[in-house]
Every structure is written in C-alpha cells, then in structure tokens.
C-alpha cells in the first residue's frame, strides 16, 4: 500500500521511530496536527528528526519528515515516506485484515495484558502468537522492553495538539511544547514511554516479574525469521518451552542480545540474531554455553561447570573462555538486578501517576514481587 515516491532513508527512519531502536538519528519528535511546533522544534539538533504535518511551516535545524493523516487511534493511517502505515490495537491486530504495513500499540491496559499473556504463553509452551511473528506487523516502542529500567534522556517525544508532550505516544506526560529542551536533557527510566497506558504499579509488576521480555521479542523474531529456512525442523528455543541443559545453581538471566540455543531434530543450533550466524553444537558445548549464559560472572560459570561435569577448574575456565571468544556468548545479568529495580520503580511510578490526568485521585500501592 504505497503512495508517491518512496524515500528509502525516510522509510528506514520511520521504522526506527516506530520500534524505538534509533540507528540513523539521535532523537525524534512527532508533532501532531494542530500542535504549535516552533517552540519544540527549536530545541532539536541537526541529528534529530521532526515528523511534521504536510503544509505546516516550521523552523528547525532537524531533519523534517512530512506526513499526512493521523496516528493516534485504532484504524488511523499515517502517510509518510511514500508508505501508508495503519495503527492497530495490540490485542486486535491478529484478527483484522492487514492491507499493508501496520504498527501495533498497546494503547491501554487491555493491550498490555494481552501482550503479557502472549509472552507467558511463549515462555511456558514455546508457542509464539501471530502479532509478533507476522512480518507485516511492527510493535511500537518495542525497544523499551529490552532494558526498561535503564535511565537516559528520552529519545522520542510526542507533541499533542493540546500542547502536552509525552515520552512517546504511549508515555507519561513530561511537559509542554516550551519544555522540550529541558525534557530532552533530563534522564528518565525508559519504562516512562509506556507509563501512559496502564496503572504504574501494574506496569511495574509486568516488568519486574518478567526480566526476559526483551529476550522474548528476540525469540519471536527468531521464530518468524528462521521458520521458513528450517521448515518443520524450526525447533525449540531455549527459555521458551524448552530449557537447555546447564550446570545447577544459575543466578542470572540471559542477556537480551546474546545468541539463542535452538533444539532441532538434527541437534542444537546456536543462532546469533545480530550476525545471522548459525552453528551446530556438540552436547557438551551446549552445556557450556547454557551455564555461561545463566551465570552472573565467568568465575561462577567455571565453578558451576567444573562441579557438574567433574572437570578441573582450569579446564572449565578454558571452556567458558572459548565460548566467549569463539561463539560470542557472554555471562548473564544477575537475577537480583530486576528485584532491585522493583524497589525503585514504585516511587517513580507514583510520581508518574500523579502527573496523569486524575492521577492524584488514585493511591498507587507498593510494587509486589508476584506475577500477574
């Protein structure tokens, strides 16, 4: 569904803006039709991007990408960079007829809960649902889920027609048009980009109790990308319906970008989404890789491996080092990091809630460590 000349650079920028994974630019500001753009546009730099409505004059040093249409409600269509991109609710995207490129947003608590239900299903059974495996669909703000507790200045802002500025289209209110310069310089937790769609404590519980959500998105991408090449032998992905053998007493979660172990009828593959490299591993190597990924540091990994496989500590260290140097596998992130983040997110979430319309009337409870 294409209209007009396609600008490849702008089209790539649109995808990066939608997913939140900026590569070709630094920051993005989407100016809704009817918004006063100039105060906000003046705060942008030459390596930033401004999405501005067709026909609306604006003065800025940023790269301006013109759009027509709207992109706020279900069914809205954004005409940009020679493409027409439709907006759908996450919970409904798998059930509507797709006519072309489509972006999904959570939009509300129901969308967020549907996403978590799909993530839990994949975690338990290895089944990945259509919203995340259909290549015509893009999950908006997906990059936030890779490291939601990281703190940094926002890289995407949404300027609404009423003058409000939010941390992305689904995020918390962070100021007005005249505040954009200060907003762009103020570090905030990345989860702020999702704090406008659901009660902050519910958002916190979903994130804290599922430190593997970023990994889940990578696994879904792997399932979609490699199903065609592997066919019926598409396999089972470690951490999602299947757990690779490793030494006992792991204390870490696998890093988001680390290679995946995939069990097929022909053996276990190590698949790196960053390099698209696939390697078939011996059973002993699978155990080394899984032990390393589930350990918080190399010394612990070597000690676990030595005990479980009855190796000398020197041999275990050598095997772990080879897995890192040759296979690109790293130690994981300490499981305690997410629990610590939960202790911080509660007061931050309450402050965010108070800033939402009517938020001051609700009392946010402390974040609990249990599941949904």
Short mmCIF file of C-alpha atoms in Angstrom, two decimals:
data_model
loop_
_atom_site.label_atom_id
_atom_site.label_comp_id
_atom_site.label_asym_id
_atom_site.label_seq_id
_atom_site.Cartn_x
_atom_site.Cartn_y
_atom_site.Cartn_z
CA UNK A 1 0.00 0.00 0.00
CA UNK A 2 2.30 2.70 -1.27
CA UNK A 3 1.64 6.25 -2.30
CA UNK A 4 4.01 8.61 -4.06
CA UNK A 5 7.77 8.32 -4.27
CA UNK A 6 9.37 6.10 -1.65
CA UNK A 7 12.29 7.71 0.17
CA UNK A 8 14.35 4.77 1.45
CA UNK A 9 16.16 6.82 4.09
CA UNK A 10 12.94 8.30 5.46
CA UNK A 11 11.24 4.90 5.35
CA UNK A 12 14.05 3.41 7.43
CA UNK A 13 13.75 6.31 9.86
CA UNK A 14 10.02 5.69 10.25
CA UNK A 15 10.65 2.05 11.22
CA UNK A 16 13.32 3.08 13.72
CA UNK A 17 11.00 5.68 15.20
CA UNK A 18 8.13 3.21 15.49
CA UNK A 19 10.15 0.48 17.23
CA UNK A 20 12.24 2.87 19.32
CA UNK A 21 15.55 1.48 18.07
CA UNK A 22 17.20 4.58 16.65
CA UNK A 23 20.23 4.00 14.47
CA UNK A 24 20.24 6.65 11.75
CA UNK A 25 19.25 9.57 14.00
CA UNK A 26 19.53 10.60 17.64
CA UNK A 27 16.10 11.79 18.78
CA UNK A 28 12.64 12.12 17.26
CA UNK A 29 9.73 14.46 17.88
CA UNK A 30 6.31 13.70 16.41
CA UNK A 31 4.22 16.83 16.08
CA UNK A 32 0.50 16.14 15.89
CA UNK A 33 -1.65 18.15 13.53
CA UNK A 34 -2.85 21.26 15.34
CA UNK A 35 0.13 21.43 17.68
CA UNK A 36 2.31 24.53 17.86
CA UNK A 37 5.58 23.15 16.52
CA UNK A 38 8.03 26.04 16.63
CA UNK A 39 8.87 26.12 20.38
CA UNK A 40 9.57 22.41 20.39
CA UNK A 41 11.30 22.32 17.01
CA UNK A 42 13.76 24.97 18.14
CA UNK A 43 15.11 22.58 20.78
CA UNK A 44 16.08 19.91 18.24
CA UNK A 45 19.55 19.43 16.78
CA UNK A 46 20.86 18.66 13.32
CA UNK A 47 20.99 14.91 14.03
CA UNK A 48 17.38 14.82 15.24
CA UNK A 49 14.17 14.15 13.30
CA UNK A 50 10.90 16.07 13.34
CA UNK A 51 7.73 14.48 11.98
CA UNK A 52 5.57 17.40 10.88
CA UNK A 53 2.19 17.55 9.08
CA UNK A 54 2.22 18.37 5.38
CA UNK A 55 1.76 22.07 4.77
CA UNK A 56 2.64 23.26 8.27
CA UNK A 57 5.61 25.66 8.22
CA UNK A 58 8.31 25.04 10.80
CA UNK A 59 11.78 26.42 11.52
CA UNK A 60 14.30 23.86 12.73
CA UNK A 61 17.79 22.52 12.03
CA UNK A 62 16.47 18.98 12.46
CA UNK A 63 15.62 16.76 9.50
CA UNK A 64 11.93 17.21 8.77
CA UNK A 65 9.85 14.28 7.55
CA UNK A 66 6.41 15.30 6.36
CA UNK A 67 3.34 13.18 6.95
CA UNK A 68 -0.36 13.27 6.24
CA UNK A 69 -3.19 11.56 8.06
CA UNK A 70 -3.25 10.71 11.77
CA UNK A 71 -1.65 8.18 14.09
CA UNK A 72 -3.41 8.26 17.44
CA UNK A 73 -6.43 5.94 17.32
CA UNK A 74 -7.14 2.42 16.06
CA UNK A 75 -7.56 2.47 12.29
CA UNK A 76 -5.67 5.74 11.80
CA UNK A 77 -3.39 5.76 8.77
CA UNK A 78 -0.13 7.69 8.60
CA UNK A 79 1.01 8.57 5.08
CA UNK A 80 4.74 9.06 5.32
CA UNK A 81 7.87 8.41 3.23
CA UNK A 82 5.78 7.04 0.37
CA UNK A 83 4.04 4.47 2.57
CA UNK A 84 0.71 4.21 4.34
CA UNK A 85 1.12 2.77 7.85
CA UNK A 86 -2.01 1.74 9.74
CA UNK A 87 -2.30 1.77 13.53
CA UNK A 88 -3.90 -1.18 15.33
CA UNK A 89 -4.52 -2.21 18.92
CA UNK A 90 -2.16 -5.00 20.00
CA UNK A 91 -5.00 -7.20 21.24
CA UNK A 92 -6.85 -6.99 17.91
CA UNK A 93 -4.02 -6.94 15.39
CA UNK A 94 -4.09 -10.69 14.79
CA UNK A 95 -7.79 -10.61 13.93
CA UNK A 96 -8.06 -7.75 11.47
CA UNK A 97 -7.38 -7.80 7.74
CA UNK A 98 -3.96 -6.35 7.08
CA UNK A 99 -3.74 -4.30 3.92
CA UNK A 100 -0.14 -3.24 4.30
CA UNK A 101 2.46 -2.16 6.87
CA UNK A 102 0.80 -1.99 10.28
CA UNK A 103 2.04 -0.74 13.64
CA UNK A 104 0.70 -2.10 16.90
CA UNK A 105 0.48 -0.15 20.12
CA UNK A 106 -0.73 -1.40 23.47
CA UNK A 107 -2.92 1.75 23.75
CA UNK A 108 -4.48 0.70 27.08
CA UNK A 109 -4.33 -1.82 29.91
CA UNK A 110 -6.07 -4.49 27.81
CA UNK A 111 -3.37 -4.26 25.17
CA UNK A 112 -0.62 -4.51 27.79
CA UNK A 113 -2.26 -7.53 29.42
CA UNK A 114 -2.71 -9.25 26.07
CA UNK A 115 0.99 -8.79 25.37
CA UNK A 116 1.97 -10.24 28.74
CA UNK A 117 -0.37 -13.19 28.17
CA UNK A 118 1.32 -13.87 24.82
CA UNK A 119 4.73 -13.60 26.46
CA UNK A 120 3.76 -16.04 29.22
CA UNK A 121 2.37 -18.48 26.66
CA UNK A 122 5.64 -18.44 24.73
CA UNK A 123 7.66 -18.79 27.92
CA UNK A 124 5.72 -21.84 29.05
CA UNK A 125 4.96 -23.62 25.77
CA UNK A 126 7.22 -22.20 23.07
CA UNK A 127 4.18 -21.00 21.08
CA UNK A 128 4.58 -17.51 19.62
CA UNK A 129 1.38 -15.74 18.63
CA UNK A 130 0.71 -14.00 15.32
CA UNK A 131 1.10 -10.38 16.47
CA UNK A 132 4.83 -10.92 16.97
CA UNK A 133 5.56 -13.33 14.12
CA UNK A 134 3.66 -11.66 11.27
CA UNK A 135 6.28 -9.67 9.38
CA UNK A 136 3.69 -7.10 8.33
CA UNK A 137 3.26 -6.03 11.96
CA UNK A 138 5.62 -3.85 13.99
CA UNK A 139 5.31 -3.44 17.75
CA UNK A 140 5.67 0.23 18.60
CA UNK A 141 8.15 1.16 21.32
CA UNK A 142 9.42 -2.42 21.45
CA UNK A 143 12.96 -1.31 22.25
CA UNK A 144 11.84 -0.06 25.67
CA UNK A 145 11.31 -3.67 26.74
CA UNK A 146 14.94 -4.58 26.12
CA UNK A 147 16.09 -2.63 29.21
CA UNK A 148 13.07 -0.88 30.78
CA UNK A 149 14.91 0.10 33.98
CA UNK A 150 17.80 1.85 32.25
CA UNK A 151 17.83 5.60 32.81
CA UNK A 152 18.52 8.04 29.96
CA UNK A 153 17.10 11.21 28.40
CA UNK A 154 14.09 10.35 26.23
CA UNK A 155 14.89 9.68 22.59
CA UNK A 156 11.32 10.08 21.30
CA UNK A 157 8.70 12.65 22.24
CA UNK A 158 5.10 13.13 21.11
CA UNK A 159 3.73 16.67 20.92
CA UNK A 160 -0.06 16.55 21.12
CA UNK A 161 -2.49 19.05 19.65
CA UNK A 162 -3.36 20.34 23.13
CA UNK A 163 0.30 21.20 23.80
CA UNK A 164 1.14 18.24 26.03
CA UNK A 165 4.43 16.47 25.48
CA UNK A 166 4.62 12.78 26.35
CA UNK A 167 7.51 10.32 26.36
CA UNK A 168 6.42 8.75 23.10
CA UNK A 169 2.82 8.23 22.02
CA UNK A 170 2.13 5.81 24.91
CA UNK A 171 4.20 7.50 27.57
CA UNK A 172 3.75 9.69 30.60
CA UNK A 173 3.26 13.44 30.29
CA UNK A 174 6.65 15.12 30.73
CA UNK A 175 5.88 18.80 29.98
CA UNK A 176 4.69 21.20 27.33
CA UNK A 177 5.97 22.42 23.96
CA UNK A 178 8.15 25.08 25.57
CA UNK A 179 9.75 22.46 27.84
CA UNK A 180 11.13 20.18 25.11
CA UNK A 181 14.72 21.34 25.53
CA UNK A 182 14.70 20.59 29.24
CA UNK A 183 12.81 17.31 28.73
CA UNK A 184 15.38 16.09 26.21
CA UNK A 185 18.16 16.79 28.72
CA UNK A 186 16.52 15.08 31.70
CA UNK A 187 17.28 11.37 32.28
CA UNK A 188 14.23 9.20 32.96
CA UNK A 189 13.59 5.46 33.28
CA UNK A 190 12.91 4.02 29.83
CA UNK A 191 9.64 2.47 31.07
CA UNK A 192 8.26 6.02 31.17
CA UNK A 193 7.50 5.50 27.47
CA UNK A 194 4.78 3.03 28.49
CA UNK A 195 3.51 4.79 31.60
CA UNK A 196 0.57 6.47 29.89
CA UNK A 197 -1.41 3.32 29.08
CA UNK A 198 -1.73 1.42 32.35
CA UNK A 199 -1.66 1.88 36.12
CA UNK A 200 2.02 2.29 37.04
CA UNK A 201 2.02 -0.49 39.64
CA UNK A 202 0.55 -2.91 37.10
CA UNK A 203 3.20 -1.83 34.60
CA UNK A 204 5.86 -2.35 37.26
CA UNK A 205 4.65 -5.85 38.13
CA UNK A 206 4.66 -6.87 34.49
CA UNK A 207 8.23 -5.67 34.02
CA UNK A 208 9.76 -6.75 37.31
CA UNK A 209 8.36 -10.28 37.23
CA UNK A 210 9.36 -10.82 33.60
CA UNK A 211 13.02 -9.81 33.20
CA UNK A 212 13.05 -11.84 29.96
CA UNK A 213 10.57 -9.69 27.98
CA UNK A 214 13.28 -8.23 25.76
CA UNK A 215 14.58 -11.74 25.16
CA UNK A 216 11.03 -12.81 24.30
CA UNK A 217 10.86 -10.25 21.49
CA UNK A 218 14.13 -11.58 20.08
CA UNK A 219 12.87 -15.15 20.30
CA UNK A 220 9.67 -14.18 18.48
CA UNK A 221 11.73 -12.54 15.76
CA UNK A 222 13.87 -15.67 15.51
CA UNK A 223 10.78 -17.87 15.25
CA UNK A 224 9.46 -15.74 12.42
CA UNK A 225 12.76 -15.34 10.57
CA UNK A 226 14.01 -18.89 10.67
CA UNK A 227 10.77 -20.87 10.30
CA UNK A 228 11.00 -20.61 6.51
CA UNK A 229 14.58 -21.86 6.32
CA UNK A 230 14.20 -24.62 8.91
CA UNK A 231 10.66 -25.68 7.94
CA UNK A 232 9.19 -28.39 10.15
CA UNK A 233 12.54 -28.57 11.90
CA UNK A 234 12.12 -25.00 13.17
CA UNK A 235 12.98 -26.23 16.64
CA UNK A 236 12.53 -25.17 20.23
CA UNK A 237 14.12 -22.03 21.64
CA UNK A 238 15.93 -22.12 24.97
CA UNK A 239 13.90 -20.32 27.62
CA UNK A 240 10.64 -20.68 25.72
CA UNK A 241 9.08 -24.10 26.11
CA UNK A 242 12.47 -25.78 26.37
CA UNK A 243 15.39 -25.32 28.75
CA UNK A 244 18.88 -26.17 27.55
CA UNK A 245 20.92 -28.38 29.90
CA UNK A 246 23.23 -26.43 32.19
CA UNK A 247 25.04 -26.80 35.49
CA UNK A 248 22.88 -26.29 38.62
CA UNK A 249 22.66 -23.09 40.67
CA UNK A 250 22.35 -20.48 37.96
CA UNK A 251 21.97 -16.90 39.24
CA UNK A 252 21.45 -14.84 36.09
CA UNK A 253 19.09 -14.17 33.19
CA UNK A 254 20.36 -14.34 29.62
CA UNK A 255 21.28 -11.02 28.07
CA UNK A 256 18.82 -9.66 25.52
CA UNK A 257 21.24 -9.77 22.57
CA UNK A 258 23.07 -12.99 23.38
CA UNK A 259 22.84 -15.88 20.87
CA UNK A 260 19.95 -18.32 21.19
CA UNK A 261 20.20 -22.07 21.66
CA UNK A 262 17.65 -23.81 19.41
CA UNK A 263 16.95 -27.54 19.62
CA UNK A 264 16.16 -29.20 16.28
CA UNK A 265 15.82 -32.83 15.22
CA UNK A 266 19.37 -32.61 13.88
CA UNK A 267 20.88 -31.27 17.08
CA UNK A 268 21.20 -27.94 18.88
CA UNK A 269 21.99 -24.78 16.94
CA UNK A 270 23.47 -21.57 18.29
CA UNK A 271 21.78 -18.69 16.43
CA UNK A 272 23.00 -15.12 16.72
CA UNK A 273 20.39 -12.60 15.54
CA UNK A 274 22.98 -9.84 15.40
CA UNK A 275 25.20 -11.61 12.87
CA UNK A 276 22.65 -14.12 11.47
CA UNK A 277 25.26 -16.80 12.12
CA UNK A 278 24.13 -20.36 12.87
CA UNK A 279 26.35 -23.10 14.26
CA UNK A 280 25.57 -26.67 15.26
CA UNK A 281 26.93 -27.51 18.71
CA UNK A 282 28.05 -30.70 20.39
CA UNK A 283 26.07 -31.64 23.50
CA UNK A 284 28.97 -30.77 25.79
CA UNK A 285 29.27 -27.32 24.21
CA UNK A 286 25.54 -26.71 24.71
CA UNK A 287 26.04 -27.23 28.44
CA UNK A 288 28.97 -24.81 28.48
CA UNK A 289 27.00 -22.13 26.65
CA UNK A 290 23.90 -22.52 28.81
CA UNK A 291 25.95 -22.48 32.02
CA UNK A 292 27.80 -19.34 30.95
CA UNK A 293 24.59 -17.51 29.97
CA UNK A 294 22.94 -18.37 33.31
CA UNK A 295 25.91 -17.25 35.44
CA UNK A 296 26.46 -13.70 36.65
CA UNK A 297 30.25 -13.79 36.12
CA UNK A 298 32.88 -16.03 34.47
CA UNK A 299 34.25 -17.33 37.78
CA UNK A 300 30.85 -18.58 38.89
CA UNK A 301 30.23 -20.14 35.47
CA UNK A 302 33.54 -22.01 35.61
CA UNK A 303 32.92 -23.21 39.16
CA UNK A 304 29.42 -24.47 38.27
CA UNK A 305 30.68 -26.22 35.14
CA UNK A 306 33.61 -27.84 36.98
CA UNK A 307 31.35 -29.27 39.69
CA UNK A 308 28.64 -30.51 37.30
CA UNK A 309 30.96 -32.03 34.69
CA UNK A 310 33.72 -33.15 37.09
CA UNK A 311 36.32 -31.04 35.36
CA UNK A 312 39.32 -29.23 36.76
CA UNK A 313 38.65 -25.56 37.41
CA UNK A 314 41.33 -24.68 34.84
CA UNK A 315 39.62 -26.77 32.14
CA UNK A 316 36.22 -25.26 32.98
CA UNK A 317 37.65 -21.74 32.74
CA UNK A 318 39.18 -22.57 29.37
CA UNK A 319 35.88 -23.88 28.00
CA UNK A 320 33.99 -20.81 29.19
CA UNK A 321 36.61 -18.50 27.68
CA UNK A 322 36.39 -20.35 24.36
CA UNK A 323 32.60 -19.99 24.35
CA UNK A 324 33.00 -16.25 24.79
CA UNK A 325 35.84 -15.77 22.29
CA UNK A 326 34.70 -18.16 19.57
CA UNK A 327 30.92 -18.25 19.91
CA UNK A 328 30.24 -14.72 21.18
CA UNK A 329 28.43 -15.95 24.30
CA UNK A 330 28.50 -13.82 27.45
CA UNK A 331 27.63 -14.24 31.11
CA UNK A 332 24.10 -13.22 32.06
CA UNK A 333 22.74 -10.36 34.14
CA UNK A 334 22.29 -11.03 37.87
CA UNK A 335 18.70 -12.03 38.66
CA UNK A 336 18.79 -9.68 41.65
CA UNK A 337 19.05 -6.66 39.35
CA UNK A 338 15.39 -6.85 38.45
CA UNK A 339 14.33 -7.19 42.08
CA UNK A 340 16.40 -4.11 42.90
CA UNK A 341 14.72 -2.25 40.04
CA UNK A 342 11.35 -3.12 41.55
CA UNK A 343 12.32 -1.29 44.73
CA UNK A 344 12.98 1.86 42.71
CA UNK A 345 10.14 1.78 40.22
CA UNK A 346 7.36 2.11 42.82
CA UNK A 347 8.07 5.71 43.95
CA UNK A 348 8.92 6.71 40.38
CA UNK A 349 5.66 5.18 39.18
CA UNK A 350 3.67 7.00 41.83
CA UNK A 351 5.17 10.31 40.72
CA UNK A 352 4.27 9.47 37.12
CA UNK A 353 0.73 8.53 38.13
CA UNK A 354 0.24 11.83 39.94
CA UNK A 355 1.17 13.66 36.74
CA UNK A 356 -1.51 11.85 34.70
CA UNK A 357 -4.97 13.41 34.38
CA UNK A 358 -6.83 12.39 37.52
CA UNK A 359 -3.77 10.53 38.74
CA UNK A 360 -3.66 12.37 42.03
CA UNK A 361 -7.01 10.89 42.99
CA UNK A 362 -5.69 7.33 42.91
CA UNK A 363 -3.45 5.80 45.52
CA UNK A 364 -0.77 3.60 43.96
CA UNK A 365 0.22 0.65 46.11
CA UNK A 366 3.73 -0.65 46.55
CA UNK A 367 5.11 -2.90 43.85
CA UNK A 368 4.87 -6.56 44.75
CA UNK A 369 7.11 -9.31 43.50
CA UNK A 370 4.37 -11.70 42.46
CA UNK A 371 3.14 -12.38 38.94
CA UNK A 372 0.03 -11.17 37.24
#
